[in-house]
Amino acid sequence: MKYEYLPHTADVKFKAYGKTLEEAFSNAAFALSNVMVETSKVEAVVKKDIEAEGEDLPSLLQQFLEQFIILLDTDNFFLSKIRKIKISNRKGKYSLSAVVMGDEARNYETIGPQVKACTYNSMFVKQEGPQWTVQVVIDI
Amino acid sequence: MRLIRTDWTIDDINPKLKQLLDTLFAEVPSGVGRGGLTRLSDSEMKEILAKGSKWSLEQGYGTKDDLATTEDYGSMKEADPECVSTTAIARGKPQLGTLGAGNHFLEIQAVDSVYDEKTAAAFGITGKGQVTVMVHCGSRGLGHQVASDYIRDMEKKYGFADIPDRELINAPFQSELGQKYFKAMCSGMNYAFANRQMIVHWIRDSFKKVMGSDDGMRQVYDVCHNIGKIEKHKVDGEMKELCVHRKGATRSFGPEREEVNELYRSTGQPVFIPGTMGTASYVLVGTNESEEKSWGSTAHGAGREMSRAEAIKRYRGETVARELEQRGILVKAASWKGIAEENIPAYKDVDEVCRVSNEAKLGKLVARLVPLGVVKG
């Protein structure tokens, strides 16, 4: 399973999984985007570079996911594919760079509410055996 | 949250309801990824953040009376656009004058009951059958970005090791960062004021097109929620200046508070508690008792009790819309899933919520409004 939505009264809560940290982060980006649009239907015609930094893994994840919310508001961008994603740790600081593909949001039928923010509420990033799990609550 | 009263009755509106809803849906942009009708420069955005509804009025959106019936007259003086990041401004630019999605809505309603005739009359509510229009939306992506930016800055400055949830990060109000955040939040409020002011202008335009005039469409009030405000309250018998945070709550000041707009200083401020697209919404009036019990606050909505995921699993938007139509309520939404998520059983019983507010004297019942037509983002 790539991700699953969990019960939450007012907002959207999900867990995303991956064999690597990068895979779990990617799946989280799809969990977030699929609240608004079926990403499998979005064409990969526009390329965006994404950068994020964090003092720790939750803040890196928060900033990474926030980039998709910002890209929708400012560039009318919906995610289709994540081409490259690399997370590195230098002197205790985490950084992420990714290349993502997508299309103009206005070309697609939306299926749910607009994601307004990625919160720290109930957030975790953890490794259990061979699997990474991240949990996120997004504000809608 | 804003309410407009009209001189029309259900009988005037009903034959044109569908046309009216279609016009409102076309005139007021809503939904995910659907931008506004304005193209703004950075300097215009900064002016909006500094001035709020005053900017909208200067641009020809709305009337002086609208500002007279808006909390803080539609303009927070403490706002400083320099405290708002370029990312937040970039998010706000294409969204000005848009309703958004989720629980945001625009609703044509009719007065169903009046509980307090004298106060209702002061609010412009004349009696059963009168048509009103309610709008719920706020500072959109800009407000959320302001929060995200300052959560990050406060974590860097004060750390988060001692707090149970990172969302609860804070800064002393009088610190440099605390003050910067407050000024940025006030800028967000101004954006929300300007946003609703433009939407109200387009609502009037829509009615003018369909009904032939917008005479009598007077704003009752515009109240903020999900904000922090500096107010004086009694603490252990002593008046103190406090920062009152209202999240999921709305201000409910009674008579004679100096913060309440002059027009309503003798009655207490109007308070609106919306239900769902199929249930009632209420007009209440603020009380002096609420100032003692809840720092002048009451609930700002019915409140959800079912998760969106559960609502989508249980209901189909098309079916919900058809059932509402059978009851004489038209719904127009950008997404069917949005309708399923906002279905009646997903929320608490608004009649009960308002009854409790009334009995606890946090806000007294003035009138009950029922939906005729709803635009959902």
Short mmCIF file of C-alpha atoms in Angstrom, two decimals:
data_model
loop_
_atom_site.label_atom_id
_atom_site.label_comp_id
_atom_site.label_asym_id
_atom_site.label_seq_id
_atom_site.Cartn_x
_atom_site.Cartn_y
_atom_site.Cartn_z
CA MET A 1 0.00 0.00 0.00
CA LYS A 2 1.31 3.44 -0.95
CA TYR A 3 -0.90 5.45 1.41
CA GLU A 4 -4.19 5.27 3.30
CA TYR A 5 -6.64 7.87 4.61
CA LEU A 6 -7.50 7.64 8.30
CA PRO A 7 -10.63 8.85 10.14
CA HIS A 8 -10.55 12.55 11.10
CA THR A 9 -13.59 14.71 11.84
CA ALA A 10 -12.75 18.03 10.24
CA ASP A 11 -9.58 17.57 8.23
CA VAL A 12 -7.80 14.85 6.23
CA LYS A 13 -5.38 12.49 7.96
CA PHE A 14 -3.25 9.94 6.15
CA LYS A 15 -0.30 7.59 6.47
CA ALA A 16 2.08 7.09 3.56
CA TYR A 17 4.61 4.29 3.23
CA GLY A 18 7.84 3.55 1.36
CA LYS A 19 10.89 1.29 1.30
CA THR A 20 12.95 4.46 1.35
CA LEU A 21 12.37 7.85 2.96
CA GLU A 22 12.08 9.35 -0.52
CA GLU A 23 9.38 6.87 -1.51
CA ALA A 24 7.35 7.59 1.64
CA PHE A 25 7.63 11.36 1.02
CA SER A 26 6.56 10.89 -2.64
CA ASN A 27 3.57 8.80 -1.63
CA ALA A 28 2.60 11.49 0.91
CA ALA A 29 2.61 14.08 -1.92
CA PHE A 30 0.21 11.85 -3.88
CA ALA A 31 -2.01 11.29 -0.83
CA LEU A 32 -2.27 15.08 -0.48
CA SER A 33 -2.90 15.76 -4.19
CA ASN A 34 -5.46 12.95 -4.57
CA VAL A 35 -7.74 14.72 -2.09
CA MET A 36 -8.31 17.32 -4.82
CA VAL A 37 -7.82 15.52 -8.14
CA GLU A 38 -7.24 12.02 -9.53
CA THR A 39 -3.52 12.41 -10.16
CA SER A 40 -3.54 9.36 -12.48
CA LYS A 41 -5.58 11.49 -14.90
CA VAL A 42 -3.27 14.53 -14.73
CA GLU A 43 -0.88 14.82 -17.67
CA ALA A 44 2.87 15.29 -17.17
CA VAL A 45 3.37 18.36 -19.35
CA VAL A 46 4.73 21.03 -16.95
CA LYS A 47 8.00 20.55 -15.03
CA LYS A 48 8.65 22.06 -11.59
CA ASP A 49 11.73 21.94 -9.39
CA ILE A 50 11.03 21.64 -5.70
CA GLU A 51 13.41 22.44 -2.86
CA ALA A 52 12.75 22.03 0.85
CA GLU A 53 14.78 22.26 4.03
CA GLY A 54 14.20 21.18 7.59
CA GLU A 55 15.77 21.02 11.02
CA ASP A 56 14.35 17.50 11.32
CA LEU A 57 12.35 15.06 9.19
CA PRO A 58 8.85 16.31 10.18
CA SER A 59 9.75 19.90 9.29
CA LEU A 60 11.28 18.70 6.00
CA LEU A 61 8.07 16.78 5.21
CA GLN A 62 5.91 19.76 6.20
CA GLN A 63 7.87 22.08 3.94
CA PHE A 64 7.95 19.58 1.06
CA LEU A 65 4.18 19.00 1.12
CA GLU A 66 3.52 22.73 1.49
CA GLN A 67 5.24 23.28 -1.87
CA PHE A 68 2.39 21.45 -3.65
CA ILE A 69 -0.20 23.63 -1.90
CA ILE A 70 1.74 26.77 -2.87
CA LEU A 71 2.22 25.57 -6.49
CA LEU A 72 -1.54 25.08 -6.86
CA ASP A 73 -2.34 28.56 -5.52
CA THR A 74 0.41 30.44 -7.35
CA ASP A 75 0.99 28.43 -10.56
CA ASN A 76 -2.33 26.54 -10.86
CA PHE A 77 -0.31 23.30 -10.80
CA PHE A 78 -1.61 19.76 -10.18
CA LEU A 79 0.85 16.91 -9.62
CA SER A 80 1.10 14.03 -12.09
CA LYS A 81 4.49 12.35 -11.50
CA ILE A 82 7.54 12.74 -9.32
CA ARG A 83 10.53 12.25 -11.64
CA LYS A 84 13.38 12.61 -9.13
CA ILE A 85 13.52 13.04 -5.39
CA LYS A 86 16.63 13.15 -3.19
CA ILE A 87 16.85 13.75 0.55
CA SER A 88 20.21 14.52 2.14
CA ASN A 89 21.46 15.29 5.60
CA ARG A 90 24.35 17.63 6.09
CA LYS A 91 25.50 18.61 9.59
CA GLY A 92 22.13 17.67 11.09
CA LYS A 93 20.11 19.71 8.58
CA TYR A 94 17.90 17.98 6.09
CA SER A 95 17.37 19.11 2.53
CA LEU A 96 15.25 17.79 -0.30
CA SER A 97 15.31 18.40 -4.01
CA ALA A 98 12.76 17.01 -6.43
CA VAL A 99 11.68 17.29 -10.05
CA VAL A 100 7.95 16.91 -10.48
CA MET A 101 5.66 16.89 -13.50
CA GLY A 102 2.05 17.97 -13.78
CA ASP A 103 -0.45 20.19 -15.56
CA GLU A 104 -2.68 23.24 -15.22
CA ALA A 105 -5.26 22.57 -12.52
CA ARG A 106 -8.04 24.39 -14.37
CA ASN A 107 -7.97 21.65 -17.07
CA TYR A 108 -9.17 18.99 -14.61
CA GLU A 109 -12.32 18.08 -12.78
CA THR A 110 -11.70 18.33 -9.05
CA ILE A 111 -13.00 15.68 -6.71
CA GLY A 112 -12.74 17.29 -3.30
CA PRO A 113 -11.94 20.32 -1.22
CA GLN A 114 -8.87 22.47 -1.59
CA VAL A 115 -5.96 21.57 0.66
CA LYS A 116 -5.14 24.79 2.50
CA ALA A 117 -2.24 23.81 4.75
CA CYS A 118 -0.02 20.97 5.85
CA THR A 119 -0.04 20.94 9.65
CA TYR A 120 2.28 19.41 12.26
CA ASN A 121 -0.74 17.93 14.01
CA SER A 122 -0.12 14.20 14.79
CA MET A 123 2.77 14.23 12.33
CA PHE A 124 5.50 11.59 12.48
CA VAL A 125 8.20 10.15 10.25
CA LYS A 126 9.50 6.76 11.36
CA GLN A 127 11.37 3.72 10.17
CA GLU A 128 10.06 0.31 11.20
CA GLY A 129 12.20 -2.52 9.90
CA PRO A 130 12.47 -2.16 6.13
CA GLN A 131 9.63 0.35 5.90
CA TRP A 132 9.30 4.11 6.36
CA THR A 133 5.95 5.48 7.53
CA VAL A 134 4.88 9.12 7.63
CA GLN A 135 1.64 10.44 9.13
CA VAL A 136 0.14 13.81 8.20
CA VAL A 137 -2.98 15.89 8.89
CA ILE A 138 -3.81 18.41 6.18
CA ASP A 139 -6.13 21.34 6.69
CA ILE A 140 -8.95 21.61 4.17
CA MET B 1 -19.22 35.44 7.71
CA ARG B 2 -21.54 38.01 6.17
CA LEU B 3 -25.31 38.41 6.01
CA ILE B 4 -27.29 40.59 3.60
CA ARG B 5 -30.97 41.33 4.10
CA THR B 6 -33.32 42.05 1.19
CA ASP B 7 -36.83 43.41 0.61
CA TRP B 8 -37.83 40.29 -1.37
CA THR B 9 -39.93 37.40 -0.10
CA ILE B 10 -39.75 33.69 -0.97
CA ASP B 11 -42.56 34.21 -3.51
CA ASP B 12 -40.57 36.93 -5.33
CA ILE B 13 -37.41 34.78 -5.49
CA ASN B 14 -38.72 31.24 -6.04
CA PRO B 15 -39.67 31.54 -9.74
CA LYS B 16 -36.16 32.84 -10.50
CA LEU B 17 -34.19 30.78 -8.00
CA LYS B 18 -32.44 28.54 -10.52
CA GLN B 19 -31.46 31.49 -12.72
CA LEU B 20 -30.25 33.37 -9.66
CA LEU B 21 -28.11 30.46 -8.48
CA ASP B 22 -26.62 29.95 -11.95
CA THR B 23 -25.78 33.67 -12.13
CA LEU B 24 -24.18 33.68 -8.67
CA PHE B 25 -22.19 30.56 -9.57
CA ALA B 26 -20.91 32.29 -12.71
CA GLU B 27 -20.22 35.68 -11.07
CA VAL B 28 -18.48 34.51 -7.89
CA PRO B 29 -15.51 32.23 -8.68
CA SER B 30 -15.44 29.09 -6.52
CA GLY B 31 -13.85 25.66 -6.37
CA VAL B 32 -10.31 24.28 -6.35
CA GLY B 33 -7.78 25.93 -8.67
CA ARG B 34 -10.28 28.43 -10.08
CA GLY B 35 -8.73 31.88 -9.85
CA GLY B 36 -10.38 35.23 -9.27
CA LEU B 37 -11.34 37.85 -11.80
CA THR B 38 -8.76 40.43 -10.74
CA ARG B 39 -5.13 40.71 -11.81
CA LEU B 40 -3.21 42.37 -9.02
CA SER B 41 0.30 43.79 -8.75
CA ASP B 42 2.46 43.40 -5.62
CA SER B 43 1.84 47.01 -4.66
CA GLU B 44 -1.93 46.60 -5.00
CA MET B 45 -1.75 43.49 -2.82
CA LYS B 46 0.11 45.46 -0.14
CA GLU B 47 -2.54 48.15 -0.27
CA ILE B 48 -5.27 45.52 0.22
CA LEU B 49 -3.40 44.04 3.20
CA ALA B 50 -3.04 47.50 4.74
CA LYS B 51 -6.56 48.78 4.09
CA GLY B 52 -9.00 45.84 3.86
CA SER B 53 -12.54 46.79 2.81
CA LYS B 54 -11.47 50.43 2.41
CA TRP B 55 -9.49 49.33 -0.65
CA SER B 56 -12.51 47.47 -2.06
CA LEU B 57 -14.69 50.55 -1.58
CA GLU B 58 -12.10 52.76 -3.33
CA GLN B 59 -12.18 50.31 -6.25
CA GLY B 60 -15.97 50.55 -6.49
CA TYR B 61 -16.88 47.36 -4.67
CA GLY B 62 -19.68 47.97 -2.20
CA THR B 63 -20.98 50.97 -0.29
CA LYS B 64 -20.03 53.06 2.77
CA ASP B 65 -22.87 51.35 4.63
CA ASP B 66 -21.17 47.98 4.08
CA LEU B 67 -18.11 49.24 5.96
CA ALA B 68 -20.28 50.68 8.73
CA THR B 69 -21.67 47.18 9.29
CA THR B 70 -18.34 45.29 9.15
CA GLU B 71 -16.43 44.32 12.30
CA ASP B 72 -13.66 46.90 12.87
CA TYR B 73 -15.24 48.77 9.94
CA GLY B 74 -13.50 46.33 7.58
CA SER B 75 -9.99 47.55 8.29
CA MET B 76 -7.49 46.42 10.94
CA LYS B 77 -5.24 49.37 11.75
CA GLU B 78 -2.54 47.12 13.23
CA ALA B 79 -1.94 45.46 9.84
CA ASP B 80 1.53 45.74 8.32
CA PRO B 81 1.96 44.19 4.85
CA GLU B 82 5.75 44.18 5.32
CA CYS B 83 5.25 41.36 7.84
CA VAL B 84 3.59 39.14 5.18
CA SER B 85 5.94 36.92 3.12
CA THR B 86 6.21 37.09 -0.67
CA THR B 87 4.92 33.47 -0.80
CA ALA B 88 1.78 34.42 1.14
CA ILE B 89 1.24 37.42 -1.15
CA ALA B 90 1.75 35.20 -4.22
CA ARG B 91 -0.87 32.75 -2.91
CA GLY B 92 -3.33 35.57 -2.19
CA LYS B 93 -3.00 37.35 -5.53
CA PRO B 94 -5.04 35.02 -7.77
CA GLN B 95 -7.58 34.23 -5.03
CA LEU B 96 -8.94 37.68 -4.20
CA GLY B 97 -12.69 37.69 -4.79
CA THR B 98 -13.05 33.90 -4.71
CA LEU B 99 -15.22 31.78 -2.46
CA GLY B 100 -12.84 28.81 -2.27
CA ALA B 101 -13.91 25.25 -1.49
CA GLY B 102 -14.63 22.95 1.46
CA ASN B 103 -17.06 24.42 3.99
CA HIS B 104 -17.16 27.82 2.28
CA PHE B 105 -20.53 28.72 0.81
CA LEU B 106 -22.91 31.33 -0.49
CA GLU B 107 -26.54 30.77 0.41
CA ILE B 108 -29.89 32.35 -0.47
CA GLN B 109 -32.14 31.94 2.55
CA ALA B 110 -35.55 32.85 3.90
CA VAL B 111 -36.48 33.94 7.40
CA ASP B 112 -38.38 31.07 9.01
CA SER B 113 -38.91 32.30 12.60
CA VAL B 114 -38.31 35.54 14.48
CA TYR B 115 -37.66 35.17 18.21
CA ASP B 116 -36.87 38.76 19.14
CA GLU B 117 -38.79 41.23 16.98
CA LYS B 118 -37.22 44.38 18.33
CA THR B 119 -33.63 43.25 17.75
CA ALA B 120 -34.56 41.67 14.43
CA ALA B 121 -35.97 45.02 13.28
CA ALA B 122 -32.74 46.76 14.33
CA PHE B 123 -30.86 44.22 12.16
CA GLY B 124 -33.19 44.85 9.19
CA ILE B 125 -35.02 41.54 9.55
CA THR B 126 -38.72 42.18 9.00
CA GLY B 127 -40.45 38.82 9.33
CA LYS B 128 -41.17 35.32 8.09
CA GLY B 129 -40.58 34.77 4.36
CA GLN B 130 -38.04 37.61 3.95
CA VAL B 131 -35.05 36.64 1.77
CA THR B 132 -31.47 36.93 3.06
CA VAL B 133 -28.05 36.02 1.59
CA MET B 134 -25.21 34.55 3.65
CA VAL B 135 -21.53 34.23 2.67
CA HIS B 136 -18.85 32.22 4.43
CA CYS B 137 -15.22 32.59 3.33
CA GLY B 138 -12.00 34.06 4.66
CA SER B 139 -8.40 34.89 3.94
CA ARG B 140 -7.93 31.83 1.68
CA GLY B 141 -4.37 30.57 1.01
CA LEU B 142 -2.78 33.83 2.16
CA GLY B 143 -3.93 33.38 5.77
CA HIS B 144 -2.73 29.79 5.85
CA GLN B 145 0.68 30.77 4.48
CA VAL B 146 1.03 33.49 7.14
CA ALA B 147 0.43 30.80 9.80
CA SER B 148 2.90 28.36 8.18
CA ASP B 149 5.59 31.04 7.87
CA TYR B 150 5.33 32.13 11.50
CA ILE B 151 5.10 28.57 12.88
CA ARG B 152 8.48 28.01 11.19
CA ASP B 153 9.96 31.26 12.53
CA MET B 154 8.69 30.64 16.07
CA GLU B 155 10.11 27.10 16.08
CA LYS B 156 13.50 28.48 15.09
CA LYS B 157 13.38 31.20 17.74
CA TYR B 158 11.77 29.39 20.69
CA GLY B 159 12.08 25.64 19.98
CA PHE B 160 9.30 23.12 20.39
CA ALA B 161 10.70 20.54 22.81
CA ASP B 162 8.30 21.50 25.63
CA ILE B 163 5.00 21.55 23.74
CA PRO B 164 2.74 18.53 23.21
CA ASP B 165 1.98 19.31 19.56
CA ARG B 166 4.09 21.39 17.18
CA GLU B 167 0.96 23.21 15.98
CA LEU B 168 0.82 24.81 19.45
CA ILE B 169 4.05 26.77 18.95
CA ASN B 170 3.81 30.29 20.33
CA ALA B 171 5.72 33.47 21.03
CA PRO B 172 5.27 36.10 23.75
CA PHE B 173 2.79 38.64 22.41
CA GLN B 174 5.03 41.62 23.16
CA SER B 175 8.17 40.04 21.64
CA GLU B 176 9.41 41.23 18.26
CA LEU B 177 8.25 38.02 16.58
CA GLY B 178 4.91 38.03 18.44
CA GLN B 179 4.21 41.57 17.24
CA LYS B 180 5.28 40.76 13.68
CA TYR B 181 2.92 37.79 13.61
CA PHE B 182 0.05 39.87 15.00
CA LYS B 183 0.57 42.50 12.28
CA ALA B 184 0.69 39.77 9.62
CA MET B 185 -2.50 38.18 11.00
CA CYS B 186 -4.25 41.56 10.92
CA SER B 187 -3.14 41.89 7.28
CA GLY B 188 -4.78 38.50 6.64
CA MET B 189 -7.99 39.81 8.22
CA ASN B 190 -7.89 42.81 5.89
CA TYR B 191 -7.50 40.48 2.93
CA ALA B 192 -10.55 38.51 4.12
CA PHE B 193 -12.57 41.75 4.57
CA ALA B 194 -11.65 42.88 1.03
CA ASN B 195 -12.41 39.41 -0.33
CA ARG B 196 -15.91 39.28 1.15
CA GLN B 197 -16.54 42.88 0.13
CA MET B 198 -15.90 42.00 -3.53
CA ILE B 199 -18.07 38.91 -3.30
CA VAL B 200 -20.92 40.98 -1.85
CA HIS B 201 -20.56 43.38 -4.78
CA TRP B 202 -20.94 40.46 -7.23
CA ILE B 203 -23.90 39.11 -5.27
CA ARG B 204 -25.62 42.48 -5.74
CA ASP B 205 -24.68 42.43 -9.44
CA SER B 206 -26.18 38.95 -9.80
CA PHE B 207 -29.46 39.98 -8.16
CA LYS B 208 -29.54 43.13 -10.30
CA LYS B 209 -29.22 41.00 -13.45
CA VAL B 210 -31.93 38.53 -12.46
CA MET B 211 -34.31 40.55 -10.26
CA GLY B 212 -33.83 43.86 -12.07
CA SER B 213 -32.55 45.78 -9.03
CA ASP B 214 -30.48 45.50 -5.87
CA ASP B 215 -32.52 47.99 -3.86
CA GLY B 216 -32.91 46.92 -0.26
CA MET B 217 -29.88 44.60 -0.30
CA ARG B 218 -28.32 45.95 2.86
CA GLN B 219 -25.55 44.21 4.74
CA VAL B 220 -26.59 43.20 8.26
CA TYR B 221 -23.08 42.50 9.52
CA ASP B 222 -19.70 40.94 8.76
CA VAL B 223 -18.02 39.02 11.58
CA CYS B 224 -14.55 37.46 11.72
CA HIS B 225 -13.64 34.14 13.15
CA ASN B 226 -10.44 32.13 13.61
CA ILE B 227 -8.56 35.20 14.80
CA GLY B 228 -6.85 36.77 17.81
CA LYS B 229 -7.97 40.21 19.00
CA ILE B 230 -6.81 42.63 21.65
CA GLU B 231 -9.72 43.31 24.00
CA LYS B 232 -10.32 44.45 27.57
CA HIS B 233 -11.99 41.90 29.84
CA LYS B 234 -12.57 41.48 33.55
CA VAL B 235 -10.18 38.97 35.14
CA ASP B 236 -10.68 38.38 38.88
CA GLY B 237 -12.61 41.63 39.14
CA GLU B 238 -9.97 43.68 37.37
CA MET B 239 -10.08 44.98 33.78
CA LYS B 240 -7.16 43.60 31.79
CA GLU B 241 -6.02 43.84 28.22
CA LEU B 242 -6.04 40.34 26.69
CA CYS B 243 -5.40 38.73 23.35
CA VAL B 244 -8.55 36.66 22.82
CA HIS B 245 -8.10 33.80 20.36
CA ARG B 246 -11.32 32.71 18.68
CA LYS B 247 -10.92 29.44 16.79
CA GLY B 248 -14.21 27.81 15.85
CA ALA B 249 -15.75 30.70 17.74
CA THR B 250 -17.15 34.10 16.94
CA ARG B 251 -17.27 37.34 18.90
CA SER B 252 -20.56 37.89 20.70
CA PHE B 253 -20.32 41.29 22.40
CA GLY B 254 -23.40 42.67 24.09
CA PRO B 255 -24.67 46.26 24.26
CA GLU B 256 -22.39 49.19 25.07
CA ARG B 257 -19.03 47.61 24.15
CA GLU B 258 -16.99 50.29 22.42
CA GLU B 259 -15.59 47.77 19.90
CA VAL B 260 -19.08 47.12 18.49
CA ASN B 261 -20.04 49.21 15.46
CA GLU B 262 -22.00 52.35 16.37
CA LEU B 263 -25.08 51.10 14.56
CA TYR B 264 -25.40 48.14 16.92
CA ARG B 265 -23.99 49.56 20.14
CA SER B 266 -27.39 49.70 21.85
CA THR B 267 -28.54 46.22 20.75
CA GLY B 268 -25.33 44.20 20.93
CA GLN B 269 -23.60 42.84 17.85
CA PRO B 270 -25.23 40.52 15.33
CA VAL B 271 -23.89 36.94 15.47
CA PHE B 272 -24.39 34.33 12.74
CA ILE B 273 -24.30 30.57 13.27
CA PRO B 274 -24.66 28.65 10.00
CA GLY B 275 -25.92 25.06 9.82
CA THR B 276 -25.56 22.87 6.74
CA MET B 277 -26.94 23.22 3.21
CA GLY B 278 -30.12 21.40 4.27
CA THR B 279 -30.68 22.84 7.74
CA ALA B 280 -31.25 26.23 9.30
CA SER B 281 -28.80 29.02 10.07
CA TYR B 282 -29.34 31.46 12.92
CA VAL B 283 -29.03 35.15 13.64
CA LEU B 284 -28.26 35.82 17.29
CA VAL B 285 -27.34 38.91 19.24
CA GLY B 286 -24.30 39.22 21.51
CA THR B 287 -24.76 39.50 25.27
CA ASN B 288 -23.04 41.12 28.24
CA GLU B 289 -23.22 37.70 29.96
CA SER B 290 -20.93 36.21 27.29
CA GLU B 291 -18.31 38.80 28.20
CA GLU B 292 -18.22 37.31 31.69
CA LYS B 293 -18.57 33.65 30.71
CA SER B 294 -16.57 33.24 27.49
CA TRP B 295 -14.68 36.48 26.90
CA GLY B 296 -17.49 37.58 24.62
CA SER B 297 -17.63 34.50 22.39
CA THR B 298 -20.02 31.87 21.10
CA ALA B 299 -19.87 29.06 18.52
CA HIS B 300 -19.22 30.00 14.88
CA GLY B 301 -20.96 27.01 13.31
CA ALA B 302 -22.69 23.73 13.95
CA GLY B 303 -19.36 21.88 13.94
CA ARG B 304 -18.63 18.62 12.14
CA GLU B 305 -19.26 15.29 13.76
CA MET B 306 -18.51 12.97 10.84
CA SER B 307 -15.21 12.79 8.97
CA ARG B 308 -15.19 13.83 5.33
CA ALA B 309 -13.90 10.38 4.35
CA GLU B 310 -16.85 8.74 6.14
CA ALA B 311 -19.34 11.17 4.54
CA ILE B 312 -17.98 10.39 1.06
CA LYS B 313 -18.23 6.66 1.79
CA ARG B 314 -21.85 6.99 2.92
CA TYR B 315 -23.32 9.56 0.53
CA ARG B 316 -23.27 10.36 -3.17
CA GLY B 317 -23.25 14.06 -4.05
CA GLU B 318 -25.78 13.57 -6.87
CA THR B 319 -28.24 11.83 -4.52
CA VAL B 320 -27.80 14.45 -1.80
CA ALA B 321 -28.47 17.26 -4.30
CA ARG B 322 -31.59 15.48 -5.64
CA GLU B 323 -32.99 14.93 -2.15
CA LEU B 324 -32.43 18.59 -1.29
CA GLU B 325 -34.13 19.63 -4.53
CA GLN B 326 -37.18 17.57 -3.57
CA ARG B 327 -37.33 19.67 -0.40
CA GLY B 328 -37.12 22.84 -2.49
CA ILE B 329 -33.42 23.58 -1.87
CA LEU B 330 -31.25 24.01 -4.96
CA VAL B 331 -27.52 23.26 -4.71
CA LYS B 332 -24.81 24.18 -7.15
CA ALA B 333 -21.26 23.04 -6.44
CA ALA B 334 -17.91 22.84 -8.14
CA SER B 335 -17.61 19.18 -7.10
CA TRP B 336 -20.16 16.42 -6.30
CA LYS B 337 -17.82 15.03 -3.69
CA GLY B 338 -17.94 18.43 -1.98
CA ILE B 339 -21.71 18.07 -1.62
CA ALA B 340 -21.39 14.59 -0.10
CA GLU B 341 -18.80 15.84 2.38
CA GLU B 342 -20.99 18.68 3.53
CA ASN B 343 -24.18 16.60 3.80
CA ILE B 344 -26.53 17.31 6.73
CA PRO B 345 -25.62 14.34 8.99
CA ALA B 346 -21.92 15.28 8.80
CA TYR B 347 -22.66 18.17 11.18
CA LYS B 348 -24.08 18.55 14.65
CA ASP B 349 -27.68 19.67 15.00
CA VAL B 350 -27.54 23.46 14.57
CA ASP B 351 -30.92 23.94 16.30
CA GLU B 352 -29.44 22.31 19.39
CA VAL B 353 -26.18 24.28 19.16
CA CYS B 354 -28.11 27.58 19.02
CA ARG B 355 -30.55 26.54 21.74
CA VAL B 356 -27.56 25.91 24.02
CA SER B 357 -25.98 29.23 23.06
CA ASN B 358 -29.27 30.96 23.89
CA GLU B 359 -29.78 29.17 27.22
CA ALA B 360 -26.18 29.72 28.29
CA LYS B 361 -26.73 33.39 27.29
CA LEU B 362 -23.60 33.36 25.10
CA GLY B 363 -25.72 34.68 22.22
CA LYS B 364 -29.49 35.23 22.22
CA LEU B 365 -31.74 33.94 19.42
CA VAL B 366 -33.03 36.61 17.04
CA ALA B 367 -34.12 34.75 13.89
CA ARG B 368 -33.94 31.39 12.16
CA LEU B 369 -33.08 31.27 8.45
CA VAL B 370 -33.70 28.32 6.11
CA PRO B 371 -31.85 27.66 2.84
CA LEU B 372 -33.44 28.14 -0.61
CA GLY B 373 -30.37 27.89 -2.81
CA VAL B 374 -26.72 27.10 -2.04
CA VAL B 375 -23.48 27.64 -3.94
CA LYS B 376 -20.71 25.39 -2.60
CA GLY B 377 -17.08 25.79 -3.50
#
